[in-house]
Amino acid sequence: MKKLLIILFLIGLMTTFGLTVNSCSKTDKPDYKNQVVTSKIDSSSNEKTVYFHLPPLQKLADRSPIIRAESFGNENEEIRYLVGDILILSVDTKIAYLSLLPKTTEDDNFYINLVVQDKNDNVPTVAKEWLINNDNGKSIVLAEFYESFKDEILVILEKEKTKPLDQKLSLLPYDQIKETSLKRIFETTEHDLQELVEIQIDLNDHKTIFLDRTSKNQLCSECKSIIIYNGDLLGEISMDKQKTGILILGFLERIDLSPSALHVRLVSLEK
């Protein structure tokens, strides 16, 4: 009798364990359609740094009171801005970075730009633009894109006479940036909206950097025909081999009945 009870107990235990294992192995796959996913790869952990991945732009933007005040919805809503992603590839003689632009259209097209700018004049140039049709709804991961097009990108960097990233970069968030202030100049559009037309960046050494809507030194590389209505600092990048840094600026494009689109601009502080 005891043997029978032990056998029944063991059978029941195995059945329960099997059911538990089966239930844990079944996971619902999330729907990633038309979403942008930032890579979790940390460049600082690589033996040789090849890129620096900016933290999620959503989080950087939320640190700015000016940008946060323009956000869509309330604090409990996930989507506050339409954002892209940034991978910095070089800070040598030039700043080079891959920019996945914020998705502002209703089609399946995404755009990735390779932006190159001289560190002395900060004028951004789009060295290459890729159109990605995302009709299959698969997530776009910028770090994976870089790996797929690495050879082509490195050839472009070589032509631009700038070396791939070989040093550690660190990020100072918005509230840790000192002795740097912005002056914003607005104009009223024909629809009575306020448009940001110029930014003056005043630095602690009494140097001023000007970005505007009409000159070569655009507010951002893709902002030529886009109406920007506000902007602010998002952070500052420091480099272990250089005393100067790189400012990260964010500019907002208003989209009707949608969250604002966040456009990113990098500005070298090199003298």
C-alpha positions as a printed Julia matrix, in Angstrom:
271×3 Matrix{Float64}:
  0.0    0.0     0.0
  2.79   2.4     0.93
  4.59   1.6    -2.34
  1.4    2.37   -4.27
  0.98   5.73   -2.52
  4.62   6.65   -3.2
  4.23   5.75   -6.89
  1.04   7.84   -7.18
  2.74  10.75   -5.41
  5.71  10.62   -7.79
  3.42  10.48  -10.84
  1.49  13.5    -9.58
  4.7   15.41   -8.89
  6.09  14.73  -12.37
  2.81  15.73  -13.98
  2.71  19.01  -12.08
  6.36  19.77  -12.92
  5.76  19.01  -16.58
  2.79  21.35  -16.72
  4.81  24.07  -15.03
  7.67  23.75  -17.51
  5.29  23.85  -20.46
  3.49  26.93  -19.19
  6.78  28.79  -18.67
  8.02  27.98  -22.17
  5.07  29.68  -23.84
  5.62  33.44  -24.27
  3.54  35.87  -26.24
  5.59  37.62  -28.91
  5.21  41.43  -28.7
  4.04  43.31  -31.76
  6.99  45.44  -32.92
  5.36  46.82  -36.04
  6.63  50.3   -36.92
  8.6   50.58  -33.71
 12.19  51.75  -33.37
 14.25  49.73  -30.92
 17.54  51.07  -29.59
 20.4   48.64  -29.22
 21.48  47.51  -25.76
 25.11  47.14  -26.85
 27.41  49.23  -24.64
 30.42  50.43  -26.61
 32.44  50.9   -23.42
 32.41  47.13  -22.88
 34.09  46.39  -26.22
 37.86  45.88  -26.34
 38.04  48.42  -29.15
 35.35  51.07  -29.28
 33.68  51.32  -32.68
 30.71  53.55  -31.86
 29.01  55.36  -29.01
 25.3   54.75  -28.67
 23.36  57.66  -27.22
 20.91  56.73  -24.46
 17.22  56.63  -25.48
 16.43  60.12  -26.81
 13.07  60.01  -25.07
 14.79  59.97  -21.69
 17.26  62.7   -22.62
 14.44  64.97  -23.82
 12.43  64.47  -20.65
 15.24  66.03  -18.6
 14.69  69.39  -20.33
 11.84  71.43  -18.78
 11.37  73.3   -22.06
 11.02  70.19  -24.21
  9.08  68.26  -21.58
  6.53  71.09  -21.41
  5.8   70.52  -25.11
  5.29  66.79  -24.75
  2.22  64.95  -25.92
 -0.22  63.6   -23.34
  0.36  63.18  -19.63
  3.09  61.57  -17.57
  1.39  58.16  -17.65
  1.44  57.88  -21.45
  4.33  55.98  -23.01
  4.71  58.02  -26.21
  5.85  61.54  -25.45
  7.77  62.32  -28.65
  8.49  60.69  -31.99
 12.16  59.84  -31.68
 14.88  58.11  -33.66
 18.3   56.89  -32.6
 21.95  58.05  -32.8
 25.24  56.16  -33.14
 28.4   58.29  -33.0
 31.08  56.78  -35.24
 33.9   59.34  -35.14
 35.05  62.35  -33.14
 38.44  62.66  -34.82
 38.92  65.63  -37.17
 35.2   65.38  -37.9
 32.1   64.23  -36.05
 30.36  61.41  -37.89
 27.19  59.71  -36.74
 24.33  57.56  -37.95
 20.94  59.11  -37.34
 17.72  57.14  -37.55
 15.22  59.94  -38.15
 11.93  60.14  -36.23
  9.04  58.48  -38.09
  6.71  61.3   -39.19
  4.92  59.74  -42.19
  2.13  57.17  -42.43
  3.93  54.95  -44.94
  6.41  52.18  -44.12
  9.52  54.18  -44.96
 12.26  55.01  -42.46
 15.34  57.12  -43.17
 18.85  56.67  -41.83
 21.43  59.4   -42.45
 25.19  59.3   -42.12
 25.98  62.85  -41.02
 29.52  64.24  -41.16
 30.55  67.67  -39.88
 33.86  69.44  -39.41
 34.6   70.12  -35.75
 35.71  73.69  -36.49
 32.64  75.04  -38.3
 30.03  72.45  -37.17
 28.3   72.5   -40.57
 26.43  69.18  -40.97
 26.51  67.31  -44.28
 24.52  64.18  -45.1
 27.2   61.94  -46.61
 24.76  59.09  -47.26
 21.04  58.5   -46.85
 19.38  55.09  -46.72
 15.67  54.53  -47.29
 14.45  51.55  -45.29
 11.06  50.13  -46.25
  9.67  48.5   -43.13
  6.54  46.91  -44.62
  7.24  43.66  -42.74
  6.97  45.48  -39.39
 10.34  44.21  -38.18
 12.05  46.4   -35.6
 14.8   48.7   -36.86
 17.88  48.44  -34.66
 20.48  51.04  -35.61
 23.39  49.02  -34.22
 22.38  46.06  -36.41
 22.11  48.39  -39.41
 25.65  49.59  -38.75
 26.96  46.03  -38.68
 25.21  45.26  -41.98
 26.59  48.35  -43.75
 29.86  48.63  -41.84
 32.16  48.21  -44.86
 30.37  50.91  -46.85
 30.33  53.27  -43.86
 34.04  52.82  -43.17
 34.85  53.64  -46.8
 32.89  56.9   -46.46
 34.7   57.79  -43.23
 38.02  57.16  -44.97
 37.04  59.48  -47.82
 36.06  62.1   -45.24
 39.55  61.7   -43.72
 38.26  60.94  -40.25
 39.08  57.88  -38.16
 36.55  55.52  -36.59
 35.93  55.99  -32.89
 38.82  54.67  -30.78
 38.22  56.31  -27.41
 35.72  56.18  -24.61
 32.99  58.81  -24.57
 30.94  59.8   -21.53
 27.59  61.54  -21.31
 26.7   64.44  -19.02
 22.89  64.74  -18.78
 21.0   68.01  -19.0
 21.16  68.94  -15.33
 24.94  68.45  -15.16
 25.84  70.85  -17.98
 27.44  73.97  -16.54
 28.23  77.43  -17.91
 26.44  76.86  -21.21
 23.24  78.71  -22.05
 20.96  79.04  -25.07
 19.29  82.12  -26.5
 16.34  81.37  -28.77
 15.05  83.67  -31.51
 11.53  83.1   -32.87
  9.49  84.42  -35.77
  5.74  84.25  -36.36
  4.7   82.16  -39.37
  1.87  82.99  -41.77
 -0.34  80.68  -39.7
  0.43  82.63  -36.5
  2.69  79.91  -35.12
  6.01  80.59  -33.42
  8.94  79.19  -35.39
 12.44  78.85  -33.96
 14.77  80.47  -36.5
 18.04  80.85  -34.58
 19.87  79.44  -31.56
 22.78  81.21  -29.89
 24.93  78.95  -27.71
 26.88  80.99  -25.16
 29.85  79.16  -23.65
 31.81  79.88  -20.5
 34.82  81.2   -22.46
 32.64  83.95  -23.98
 32.47  82.11  -27.28
 29.11  82.04  -29.06
 28.0   79.46  -31.61
 25.13  80.36  -33.94
 22.76  77.88  -35.57
 19.92  79.12  -37.75
 17.35  78.17  -40.33
 18.88  79.67  -43.47
 22.7   79.43  -43.38
 24.9   76.37  -43.91
 24.98  75.93  -40.15
 21.45  74.56  -39.98
 19.55  73.78  -36.79
 19.9   70.14  -37.87
 20.94  68.28  -41.0
 17.35  67.38  -41.97
 15.68  70.61  -40.78
 15.92  72.65  -44.01
 12.22  72.52  -44.85
 10.95  71.5   -41.42
  9.33  74.07  -39.13
 10.97  73.84  -35.71
  9.1   75.51  -32.88
 11.42  74.97  -29.91
 14.65  73.36  -28.78
 17.01  72.84  -25.89
 20.12  71.05  -24.66
 19.84  67.28  -24.22
 23.3   66.6   -22.8
 27.02  66.92  -23.38
 29.54  64.3   -24.46
 33.04  64.33  -22.99
 36.02  62.57  -24.59
 38.84  60.9   -22.7
 41.52  62.04  -25.19
 40.35  65.64  -25.61
 39.47  68.48  -23.25
 36.61  69.76  -25.4
 33.16  68.2   -25.61
 30.17  67.82  -27.89
 26.78  69.33  -27.11
 23.63  67.36  -27.9
 20.74  69.6   -28.95
 17.13  68.6   -29.49
 14.67  70.43  -31.75
 10.92  69.85  -31.88
  8.84  69.6   -35.03
  5.11  69.91  -34.39
  3.03  67.15  -36.0
 -0.75  67.66  -36.2
 -2.7   65.39  -33.84
  0.5   63.52  -32.93
  3.41  63.79  -30.52
  6.14  66.23  -31.54
  9.04  64.82  -33.54
 12.45  65.23  -31.89
 15.37  66.08  -34.19
 18.91  65.84  -32.83
 21.95  68.0   -33.58
 25.54  67.56  -32.36
 27.76  70.63  -31.88
 31.5   70.47  -31.25
 32.88  72.81  -28.57
 36.36  72.68  -30.08
 38.0   76.1   -30.44
